[in-house]
Short mmCIF file of C-alpha atoms and ligand atoms in Angstrom, two decimals:
data_model
loop_
_atom_site.label_atom_id
_atom_site.label_comp_id
_atom_site.label_asym_id
_atom_site.label_seq_id
_atom_site.Cartn_x
_atom_site.Cartn_y
_atom_site.Cartn_z
CA MET A 1 0.00 0.00 0.00
CA GLN A 2 1.02 3.61 -0.30
CA SER A 3 3.50 4.70 2.28
CA SER A 4 2.65 8.41 2.11
CA THR A 5 0.06 10.28 0.13
CA PRO A 6 1.14 13.53 -1.52
CA LYS A 7 -0.39 16.71 -0.16
CA GLN A 8 -3.69 17.60 -1.85
CA PRO A 9 -3.64 20.91 -3.68
CA ASP A 10 -5.12 24.21 -2.65
CA ASN A 11 -7.59 25.35 -5.30
CA THR A 12 -7.58 29.10 -4.82
CA ILE A 13 -4.33 30.18 -6.42
CA ARG A 14 -3.85 33.09 -8.83
CA VAL A 15 -1.19 32.52 -11.44
CA SER A 16 -0.05 34.73 -14.31
CA LEU A 17 0.38 33.96 -17.98
CA ILE A 18 4.16 34.27 -17.60
CA ASP A 19 4.03 31.72 -14.80
CA VAL A 20 2.10 29.30 -17.01
CA GLN A 21 4.47 29.89 -19.93
CA ARG A 22 7.45 29.13 -17.72
CA ALA A 23 5.74 26.06 -16.31
CA ILE A 24 5.21 24.72 -19.81
CA GLU A 25 8.78 25.54 -20.86
CA SER A 26 10.21 23.81 -17.82
CA GLU A 27 7.72 20.93 -18.11
CA ALA A 28 6.56 21.50 -14.54
CA ILE A 29 2.97 20.43 -15.34
CA VAL A 30 2.69 16.66 -15.04
CA PRO A 31 0.00 14.01 -15.30
CA CYS A 32 -1.56 12.47 -12.21
CA PHE A 33 -3.64 9.33 -12.44
CA GLN A 34 -6.97 8.59 -10.75
CA PRO A 35 -8.42 5.07 -10.62
CA ILE A 36 -11.74 4.24 -12.30
CA VAL A 37 -13.20 1.04 -10.86
CA GLU A 38 -15.89 -1.47 -11.70
CA LEU A 39 -18.52 -0.84 -9.03
CA ARG A 40 -19.69 -4.43 -8.74
CA THR A 41 -16.29 -5.91 -8.04
CA GLY A 42 -14.29 -2.89 -6.91
CA ARG A 43 -11.61 -3.86 -9.45
CA LEU A 44 -9.51 -1.30 -11.27
CA ALA A 45 -10.82 -0.69 -14.78
CA GLY A 46 -8.83 2.31 -15.92
CA LEU A 47 -7.02 5.51 -15.03
CA GLU A 48 -7.94 9.11 -15.80
CA VAL A 49 -5.09 11.50 -16.48
CA LEU A 50 -5.48 14.79 -14.58
CA ALA A 51 -2.94 17.58 -14.97
CA ARG A 52 -1.09 18.89 -11.91
CA TRP A 53 1.44 21.66 -11.65
CA GLU A 54 4.19 21.39 -9.10
CA HIS A 55 4.63 25.06 -8.33
CA PRO A 56 7.79 26.07 -6.45
CA GLU A 57 5.86 28.39 -4.08
CA HIS A 58 2.23 27.29 -4.15
CA GLY A 59 2.81 23.55 -4.13
CA LEU A 60 0.47 21.46 -6.26
CA VAL A 61 -1.80 23.66 -8.44
CA LEU A 62 -5.10 22.39 -9.92
CA PRO A 63 -6.04 22.50 -13.63
CA GLN A 64 -8.76 25.15 -13.13
CA ASN A 65 -5.95 27.60 -12.35
CA PHE A 66 -3.88 27.04 -15.49
CA ILE A 67 -5.89 25.21 -18.20
CA PRO A 68 -8.08 28.27 -18.98
CA ILE A 69 -4.95 30.48 -19.22
CA ALA A 70 -3.31 27.98 -21.54
CA GLU A 71 -6.48 27.78 -23.62
CA GLU A 72 -6.88 31.55 -23.95
CA ASN A 73 -3.27 32.10 -24.93
CA GLY A 74 -2.70 29.43 -27.52
CA LEU A 75 -0.64 27.21 -25.24
CA ILE A 76 -3.07 24.35 -24.78
CA GLY A 77 -1.77 22.32 -27.74
CA GLN A 78 1.76 22.31 -26.36
CA LEU A 79 0.55 21.59 -22.82
CA THR A 80 -1.64 18.69 -23.92
CA HIS A 81 1.23 17.25 -25.90
CA GLN A 82 3.45 17.32 -22.81
CA ILE A 83 0.83 15.74 -20.57
CA LEU A 84 -0.05 13.05 -23.10
CA THR A 85 3.52 12.04 -23.86
CA LYS A 86 4.36 11.82 -20.16
CA ALA A 87 1.20 9.84 -19.48
CA PHE A 88 1.87 7.44 -22.39
CA PHE A 89 5.45 7.02 -21.19
CA SER A 90 4.26 6.05 -17.70
CA THR A 91 1.52 3.69 -18.86
CA ALA A 92 2.96 2.10 -22.01
CA LEU A 93 2.78 -1.28 -20.33
CA LEU A 94 -0.74 -0.88 -18.94
CA PRO A 95 -2.13 -4.42 -19.04
CA GLU A 96 -5.33 -5.06 -20.99
CA PRO A 97 -8.21 -4.47 -20.47
CA LEU A 98 -7.23 -1.45 -18.37
CA PHE A 99 -7.70 1.85 -20.18
CA LEU A 100 -6.23 5.31 -19.95
CA ALA A 101 -8.64 8.26 -20.17
CA VAL A 102 -7.38 11.67 -21.25
CA ASN A 103 -9.09 15.06 -21.26
CA ILE A 104 -9.11 17.08 -24.42
CA SER A 105 -9.81 20.77 -24.25
CA PRO A 106 -12.84 22.00 -26.24
CA ILE A 107 -10.56 24.31 -28.22
CA GLN A 108 -8.54 21.39 -29.50
CA LEU A 109 -11.59 19.93 -31.17
CA HIS A 110 -11.29 22.72 -33.72
CA TYR A 111 -8.07 21.27 -35.04
CA LEU A 112 -8.38 18.43 -37.52
CA SER A 113 -4.78 17.52 -36.77
CA LEU A 114 -5.69 16.39 -33.22
CA PRO A 115 -6.09 12.66 -33.99
CA ARG A 116 -2.74 12.59 -35.74
CA GLN A 117 -1.07 14.29 -32.79
CA ILE A 118 -2.53 11.78 -30.39
CA ARG A 119 -1.52 8.88 -32.60
CA ASP A 120 2.04 10.15 -32.99
CA ALA A 121 2.48 10.66 -29.25
CA ALA A 122 1.07 7.19 -28.48
CA GLU A 123 3.26 5.54 -31.11
CA ASP A 124 6.38 7.28 -29.82
CA TYR A 125 5.92 5.55 -26.46
CA GLY A 126 4.35 2.35 -27.69
CA PHE A 127 1.00 3.03 -26.01
CA PRO A 128 -1.77 0.95 -27.63
CA LEU A 129 -4.52 3.24 -28.96
CA LYS A 130 -7.22 0.69 -28.32
CA GLN A 131 -6.63 1.23 -24.59
CA LEU A 132 -7.12 4.98 -24.91
CA THR A 133 -10.36 6.86 -24.07
CA VAL A 134 -10.63 10.45 -25.10
CA GLU A 135 -12.91 12.49 -22.81
CA ILE A 136 -14.80 15.35 -24.36
CA THR A 137 -17.11 17.77 -22.56
CA GLU A 138 -20.38 18.86 -24.04
CA SER A 139 -19.33 22.48 -24.27
CA ALA A 140 -16.74 21.35 -26.82
CA LEU A 141 -19.50 20.34 -29.19
CA VAL A 142 -21.65 23.42 -29.14
CA ASN A 143 -21.14 25.45 -32.38
CA ASN A 144 -18.57 22.95 -33.48
CA LEU A 145 -20.41 19.75 -34.11
CA GLU A 146 -19.35 19.06 -37.70
CA ARG A 147 -15.65 19.41 -37.09
CA ALA A 148 -15.85 17.57 -33.77
CA ARG A 149 -17.63 14.76 -35.60
CA LYS A 150 -14.86 14.40 -38.15
CA ILE A 151 -12.28 14.28 -35.37
CA ALA A 152 -14.33 11.86 -33.31
CA ILE A 153 -14.78 9.48 -36.22
CA GLU A 154 -11.08 9.53 -36.93
CA LEU A 155 -10.28 8.79 -33.29
CA ARG A 156 -12.67 5.82 -33.38
CA GLU A 157 -11.05 4.57 -36.57
CA MET A 158 -7.70 4.69 -34.80
CA GLY A 159 -9.15 2.36 -32.15
CA CYS A 160 -9.78 4.93 -29.37
CA GLN A 161 -12.96 5.11 -27.31
CA LEU A 162 -14.83 8.35 -26.76
CA ALA A 163 -16.41 9.46 -23.50
CA LEU A 164 -18.87 12.29 -23.03
CA ASP A 165 -17.64 14.05 -19.89
CA ASP A 166 -19.75 15.92 -17.29
CA PHE A 167 -22.90 14.44 -18.78
CA GLY A 168 -26.04 16.13 -17.60
CA THR A 169 -24.58 19.59 -17.11
CA GLY A 170 -24.81 20.72 -20.75
CA TYR A 171 -28.03 21.74 -22.39
CA SER A 172 -28.33 19.67 -25.54
CA SER A 173 -26.85 16.38 -24.50
CA LEU A 174 -29.17 14.15 -26.42
CA ARG A 175 -28.36 15.72 -29.72
CA HIS A 176 -24.66 15.25 -29.06
CA LEU A 177 -25.09 11.69 -27.96
CA ARG A 178 -26.59 10.87 -31.29
CA ALA A 179 -24.18 12.86 -33.38
CA LEU A 180 -20.91 11.44 -32.08
CA PRO A 181 -19.73 7.85 -31.65
CA PHE A 182 -19.45 7.87 -27.83
CA SER A 183 -19.03 4.61 -26.00
CA LYS A 184 -18.95 5.99 -22.44
CA LEU A 185 -21.02 8.46 -20.50
CA LYS A 186 -19.56 10.17 -17.46
CA ILE A 187 -22.25 11.19 -15.00
CA ASP A 188 -21.37 14.54 -13.49
CA ARG A 189 -20.28 14.76 -9.88
CA SER A 190 -23.16 17.08 -8.97
CA PHE A 191 -25.69 14.25 -9.38
CA VAL A 192 -23.56 11.77 -7.47
CA GLU A 193 -23.09 14.16 -4.59
CA SER A 194 -26.80 14.59 -3.98
CA LEU A 195 -27.76 10.95 -4.61
CA PRO A 196 -28.24 9.99 -0.96
CA TYR A 197 -30.57 12.87 -0.14
CA GLU A 198 -32.25 13.93 -3.40
CA ARG A 199 -34.78 11.73 -5.03
CA GLU A 200 -34.57 13.80 -8.21
CA SER A 201 -30.85 12.98 -8.55
CA ARG A 202 -31.59 9.30 -8.24
CA LYS A 203 -34.17 9.56 -10.95
CA ILE A 204 -31.75 11.43 -13.21
CA VAL A 205 -28.97 8.94 -12.61
CA ALA A 206 -31.38 6.03 -13.23
CA ALA A 207 -32.47 7.66 -16.47
CA VAL A 208 -28.89 8.33 -17.61
CA VAL A 209 -27.87 4.76 -16.82
CA GLY A 210 -30.91 3.50 -18.71
CA LEU A 211 -30.00 5.70 -21.64
CA GLY A 212 -26.45 4.36 -21.54
CA HIS A 213 -27.69 0.80 -21.54
CA SER A 214 -30.05 1.29 -24.41
CA LEU A 215 -27.40 3.06 -26.48
CA ASP A 216 -24.85 0.41 -25.57
CA MET A 217 -22.64 2.83 -23.66
CA MET A 218 -20.84 2.28 -20.41
CA THR A 219 -21.69 4.64 -17.58
CA VAL A 220 -19.05 6.07 -15.27
CA ALA A 221 -20.06 8.04 -12.18
CA GLU A 222 -17.72 10.84 -11.15
CA GLY A 223 -16.99 12.14 -7.69
CA VAL A 224 -17.87 9.04 -5.69
CA GLU A 225 -16.83 9.92 -2.17
CA THR A 226 -18.88 7.67 0.07
CA GLU A 227 -19.81 4.02 0.26
CA GLU A 228 -23.46 5.02 0.32
CA GLN A 229 -23.09 6.74 -3.05
CA ALA A 230 -21.22 3.77 -4.52
CA ASP A 231 -23.88 1.41 -3.22
CA MET A 232 -26.71 3.44 -4.71
CA LEU A 233 -24.93 3.78 -8.05
CA LEU A 234 -24.48 0.03 -8.23
CA ARG A 235 -28.13 -0.52 -7.48
CA LEU A 236 -29.12 2.02 -10.12
CA GLY A 237 -27.16 -0.07 -12.63
CA CYS A 238 -24.13 2.18 -13.10
CA GLN A 239 -21.09 0.12 -14.06
CA PHE A 240 -18.06 2.26 -13.17
CA GLY A 241 -17.17 4.75 -10.49
CA GLN A 242 -14.39 7.26 -9.94
CA GLY A 243 -13.75 9.35 -6.87
CA TRP A 244 -11.98 9.75 -3.59
CA LEU A 245 -13.60 6.62 -2.21
CA PHE A 246 -11.53 4.58 -4.63
CA GLY A 247 -8.50 6.85 -4.80
CA ARG A 248 -7.31 10.41 -5.41
CA PRO A 249 -5.33 11.45 -8.47
CA LEU A 250 -1.70 10.53 -7.77
CA PRO A 251 1.62 10.77 -9.65
CA ALA A 252 2.85 8.04 -11.96
CA GLU A 253 4.98 6.36 -9.31
CA TYR A 254 1.78 5.29 -7.53
CA ILE A 255 0.37 3.39 -10.55
CA PRO A 256 1.91 0.04 -9.47
CA ASP A 257 0.21 0.46 -6.07
CA MET A 258 -3.12 1.13 -7.78
CA MET A 259 -2.79 -2.01 -9.87
CA VAL A 260 -2.17 -4.32 -6.94
CA ALA A 261 -4.52 -2.62 -4.47
CA GLU A 262 -7.12 -4.95 -2.97
CA PRO A 263 -10.43 -4.46 -4.82
CA ARG A 264 -12.44 -2.11 -2.66
CA ILE A 265 -15.86 -3.56 -2.14
CA PRO A 266 -17.64 -1.17 0.20
CA SER A 267 -18.84 -2.91 3.34
CA ALA A 268 -22.47 -2.10 2.62
CA ARG A 269 -22.27 -4.07 -0.58
CA PHE A 270 -20.37 -6.91 0.96
CA SER A 271 -23.31 -7.75 3.12
CA ALA A 272 -25.61 -6.47 0.40
CA PRO A 273 -28.89 -5.51 2.05
CA ALA A 274 -31.76 -7.37 0.53
CA ILE A 275 -33.90 -4.31 0.09
CA SER A 276 -32.82 -1.50 -2.17
CA THR A 277 -34.09 1.63 -0.50
CA ALA A 278 -33.47 3.67 -3.63
CA ALA A 279 -35.49 1.41 -5.87
CA PHE A 280 -38.45 1.26 -3.55
CA GLY A 281 -38.42 4.88 -2.49
CA LEU A 282 -38.07 3.74 1.12
CA ASP A 283 -35.26 6.11 1.99
CA ALA A 284 -37.44 8.20 4.28
CA MET A 285 -38.34 5.14 6.39
CA PRO A 286 -37.21 4.95 9.96
CA ALA A 287 -34.23 2.62 10.16
CA GLN A 288 -36.05 0.22 12.45
CA ARG A 289 -38.96 -0.31 10.08
CA LEU A 290 -36.59 -0.75 7.21
CA ALA A 291 -34.66 -3.37 9.16
CA GLN A 292 -37.91 -5.21 9.88
CA LEU A 293 -38.85 -5.15 6.24
CA GLU A 294 -35.42 -6.40 5.32
CA ALA A 295 -35.72 -9.26 7.77
CA ILE A 296 -39.04 -10.30 6.25
CA TYR A 297 -37.65 -10.07 2.74
CA ASP A 298 -34.63 -12.13 3.67
CA GLY A 299 -36.52 -14.65 5.77
CA ALA A 300 -39.26 -15.32 3.17
CA PRO A 301 -39.58 -19.00 2.25
CA MET A 302 -39.41 -18.05 -1.41
CA GLY A 303 -36.99 -16.29 -3.73
CA LEU A 304 -37.83 -12.60 -4.23
CA CYS A 305 -36.35 -9.95 -6.43
CA PHE A 306 -37.01 -6.59 -7.95
CA LEU A 307 -35.93 -6.10 -11.58
CA ASP A 308 -35.71 -2.78 -13.36
CA LYS A 309 -37.08 -2.23 -16.84
CA ASN A 310 -33.94 -3.65 -18.42
CA PHE A 311 -34.37 -6.82 -16.31
CA ARG A 312 -31.45 -5.96 -14.09
CA TYR A 313 -31.43 -7.09 -10.48
CA ILE A 314 -31.94 -4.05 -8.29
CA SER A 315 -32.52 -6.10 -5.16
CA LEU A 316 -33.04 -9.74 -4.22
CA ASN A 317 -33.19 -11.84 -1.13
CA ARG A 318 -30.66 -14.51 -0.16
CA ARG A 319 -33.07 -17.33 -0.89
CA LEU A 320 -33.18 -16.36 -4.58
CA ALA A 321 -29.42 -15.87 -4.68
CA GLU A 322 -29.00 -19.42 -3.36
CA MET A 323 -31.45 -20.79 -5.92
CA ASN A 324 -29.44 -19.12 -8.66
CA GLY A 325 -26.18 -20.44 -7.21
CA ALA A 326 -24.45 -17.07 -6.86
CA PRO A 327 -24.06 -14.53 -4.04
CA VAL A 328 -26.39 -11.55 -3.81
CA GLU A 329 -23.70 -9.12 -4.88
CA ALA A 330 -23.01 -11.12 -8.05
CA HIS A 331 -26.56 -10.32 -9.12
CA LEU A 332 -26.86 -6.61 -8.37
CA GLY A 333 -26.70 -4.42 -11.45
CA ARG A 334 -26.58 -7.42 -13.78
CA THR A 335 -29.32 -8.64 -16.07
CA VAL A 336 -31.26 -11.88 -15.61
CA ASP A 337 -29.83 -13.01 -18.93
CA GLU A 338 -26.30 -12.59 -17.59
CA VAL A 339 -26.92 -14.34 -14.28
CA ILE A 340 -29.16 -17.24 -15.36
CA PRO A 341 -28.77 -17.54 -19.14
CA THR A 342 -30.44 -20.95 -19.35
CA VAL A 343 -33.61 -19.80 -17.57
CA PHE A 344 -33.96 -16.36 -19.15
CA PRO A 345 -35.45 -17.49 -22.52
CA ILE A 346 -38.18 -19.34 -20.59
CA ILE A 347 -39.21 -16.39 -18.44
CA GLU A 348 -38.55 -13.54 -20.87
CA PRO A 349 -42.08 -13.47 -22.39
CA TYR A 350 -43.60 -13.14 -18.89
CA LEU A 351 -41.21 -10.35 -17.98
CA HIS A 352 -42.33 -8.42 -21.04
CA ARG A 353 -45.97 -8.94 -20.16
CA ALA A 354 -45.35 -7.70 -16.62
CA LEU A 355 -43.61 -4.63 -18.05
CA ASN A 356 -46.82 -3.95 -19.93
CA GLY A 357 -48.62 -3.79 -16.61
CA GLU A 358 -49.97 -7.34 -16.34
CA ALA A 359 -49.75 -9.25 -13.05
CA ILE A 360 -49.04 -12.93 -13.75
CA PRO A 361 -49.47 -15.27 -10.78
CA LYS A 362 -48.13 -18.82 -10.51
CA VAL A 363 -46.52 -19.93 -13.72
CA GLU A 364 -44.76 -23.26 -13.53
CA ALA A 365 -41.50 -23.55 -15.44
CA PRO A 366 -38.59 -25.92 -15.82
CA LYS A 367 -35.30 -24.57 -14.49
CA PRO A 368 -32.43 -26.08 -16.44
CA ALA A 369 -29.41 -26.52 -14.19
CA ASN A 370 -26.50 -24.16 -14.81
CA ASN A 371 -24.09 -26.93 -13.93
CA PRO A 372 -24.21 -30.43 -15.54
CA ASP A 373 -23.62 -31.99 -12.09
CA TYR A 374 -27.01 -30.82 -10.91
CA ALA A 375 -30.43 -32.06 -11.98
CA ASP A 376 -32.96 -29.79 -13.64
CA ARG A 377 -35.61 -28.38 -11.28
CA ARG A 378 -39.16 -27.13 -11.51
CA ILE A 379 -40.07 -23.70 -10.25
CA LEU A 380 -43.22 -21.68 -9.73
CA LEU A 381 -42.98 -17.99 -10.59
CA SER A 382 -45.19 -14.96 -10.02
CA TYR A 383 -44.60 -11.67 -11.78
CA GLN A 384 -45.92 -8.36 -10.51
CA PRO A 385 -45.42 -5.01 -12.23
CA VAL A 386 -44.22 -2.28 -9.86
CA PHE A 387 -45.61 1.21 -10.44
CA ASP A 388 -44.35 4.63 -9.45
CA GLU A 389 -46.46 7.53 -8.17
CA ALA A 390 -47.53 8.33 -11.71
CA ARG A 391 -48.70 4.74 -12.30
CA GLU A 392 -45.84 4.09 -14.68
CA VAL A 393 -44.20 0.69 -14.56
CA ILE A 394 -40.71 1.09 -13.09
CA GLY A 395 -39.85 -2.57 -12.81
CA ILE A 396 -41.05 -6.05 -11.92
CA SER A 397 -41.19 -7.91 -8.69
CA VAL A 398 -40.69 -11.65 -9.10
CA ALA A 399 -41.38 -14.40 -6.53
CA VAL A 400 -39.93 -17.89 -7.07
CA VAL A 401 -40.77 -21.15 -5.30
CA ASP A 402 -38.73 -24.28 -5.94
CA LEU A 403 -41.27 -27.07 -6.52
CA THR A 404 -38.65 -29.80 -6.60
CA GLU A 405 -38.10 -29.36 -2.88
CA LEU A 406 -41.77 -29.41 -1.93
P1 LIG B 1 -12.98 16.35 -15.04
O1 LIG B 1 -12.49 15.78 -16.32
O2 LIG B 1 -14.45 16.29 -14.80
O3 LIG B 1 -12.17 15.60 -13.92
C1 LIG B 1 -12.71 15.17 -12.71
C2 LIG B 1 -12.41 16.15 -11.62
O4 LIG B 1 -13.01 15.72 -10.40
C3 LIG B 1 -10.92 16.24 -11.28
O5 LIG B 1 -10.66 17.58 -10.89
C4 LIG B 1 -10.76 15.32 -10.12
O6 LIG B 1 -9.63 15.61 -9.31
C5 LIG B 1 -12.03 15.62 -9.38
N1 LIG B 1 -12.45 14.52 -8.52
C6 LIG B 1 -12.23 13.20 -8.66
N2 LIG B 1 -12.81 12.49 -7.68
C7 LIG B 1 -13.41 13.39 -6.86
C8 LIG B 1 -14.20 13.25 -5.67
O7 LIG B 1 -14.47 12.15 -5.14
N3 LIG B 1 -14.68 14.38 -5.13
C9 LIG B 1 -14.43 15.63 -5.68
N4 LIG B 1 -14.92 16.69 -5.06
N5 LIG B 1 -13.69 15.78 -6.79
C10 LIG B 1 -13.19 14.67 -7.40
P2 LIG B 1 -9.35 18.32 -11.38
O8 LIG B 1 -8.20 17.39 -11.42
O9 LIG B 1 -9.26 19.58 -10.58
O10 LIG B 1 -9.70 18.69 -12.87
C11 LIG B 1 -10.73 19.60 -13.16
C12 LIG B 1 -11.00 19.64 -14.64
O11 LIG B 1 -9.88 20.16 -15.35
C13 LIG B 1 -11.26 18.25 -15.20
O12 LIG B 1 -12.56 17.89 -14.92
C14 LIG B 1 -10.96 18.49 -16.65
O13 LIG B 1 -12.06 19.05 -17.31
C15 LIG B 1 -9.85 19.54 -16.61
N6 LIG B 1 -8.56 18.86 -16.81
C16 LIG B 1 -7.81 18.15 -15.96
N7 LIG B 1 -6.67 17.70 -16.53
C17 LIG B 1 -6.72 18.14 -17.81
C18 LIG B 1 -5.83 18.01 -18.94
O14 LIG B 1 -4.80 17.38 -18.90
N8 LIG B 1 -6.23 18.62 -20.09
C19 LIG B 1 -7.39 19.33 -20.19
N9 LIG B 1 -7.69 19.88 -21.36
N10 LIG B 1 -8.24 19.46 -19.17
C20 LIG B 1 -7.90 18.88 -17.99
CA1 LIG B 2 -12.62 14.02 -17.47
CA1 LIG B 3 -16.08 15.15 -15.55
#
């Protein structure tokens, strides 16, 4: 583990253009690396490169203090080149499937030479482009969509992935999502921050994650600081998280530590509570009542689960987890098809009917064993649509009884 963590920067520093020019000339601005992890397993998935300036007087200076100055004074190209080459140098041997994510300034999306510059820098240090994600903010696309599109397509052709950064803060996101070949959506920190106490944020995150799923994009939540946030994000179906909970941005010498760090599975998820408070809107319940409800859910003589509209497990009790032969946490955020692929085709038509608002009690079905050592079983299933306040179906509750045992 890390022996000492570098001091975190002060973010209220005033620097001059001359200062920034000197910093670029002396290559004092360097990349730091922040882990991006898979929420379900806590495993490292990638690293985001974030620029840091080691200032002789002020200590570590944050990008907000120098990136805008570099952008306004025609220095951003040179600065990006320095950061990228240093980052590629430090991560040339990044094992697959880990990825490196880099930030590109909106201004740079005006230059059709950008893809070539990135390719040249990567090739110089032997960094594989298919492990590179280029992060673009929405503001980069406003008034500049055609050129940005050309650049984006070229980056994709080179093998890079594209991420839409700060998603949800711009004003015409959906148009941009369609126009450019993004494969990742980064959910802005502001939504993550308010997740535990604002129902609206949960709805927005759920909608963004749903959008990501239906457009075949991965979703990455930014600014995850607490286990509660990570837990909620997982239950809302978000795949990746980034934030202080998993690690702060650190210099290149810490990358080996990040790669061998124990996967961080927040304690709440380890003993995954059976009831998802977020999904059921139970967050305002007194803890005692919630605990009672959880005990009933867990002690029920049948398997119970709540699936979202994409048939992902939002919550389930231990009985069902046992029936499916996998721990509770191996279900959360995954689809029925992923967890029990042999059973899914049998129950899929009923799931669709339930999504259309139909309650379907007691349907008997064969349950082919996942493992050839086990015999097939027979199960009895009931499907119940779950409605929100506006009587819209938000998911399905499924109850399962194993008839073989009875
Ligand atoms: P961003 O791309 O949205 O980067 C995420 C920001 O959130 C980073 O701020 C990161 O340090 C911060 N962050 C990460 N986890 C947490 C958390 O749990 N809580 C909180 N409160 N913050 C967290 P940072 O490093 O100050 O960078 C700010 C912005 O500057 C970045 O936002 C990005 O737009 C820009 N930037 C950073 N490095 C570069 C670069 O090399 N080139 C360009 N063009 N822009 C850069
Ligand atoms: Ca970013
Ligand atoms: Ca961001």
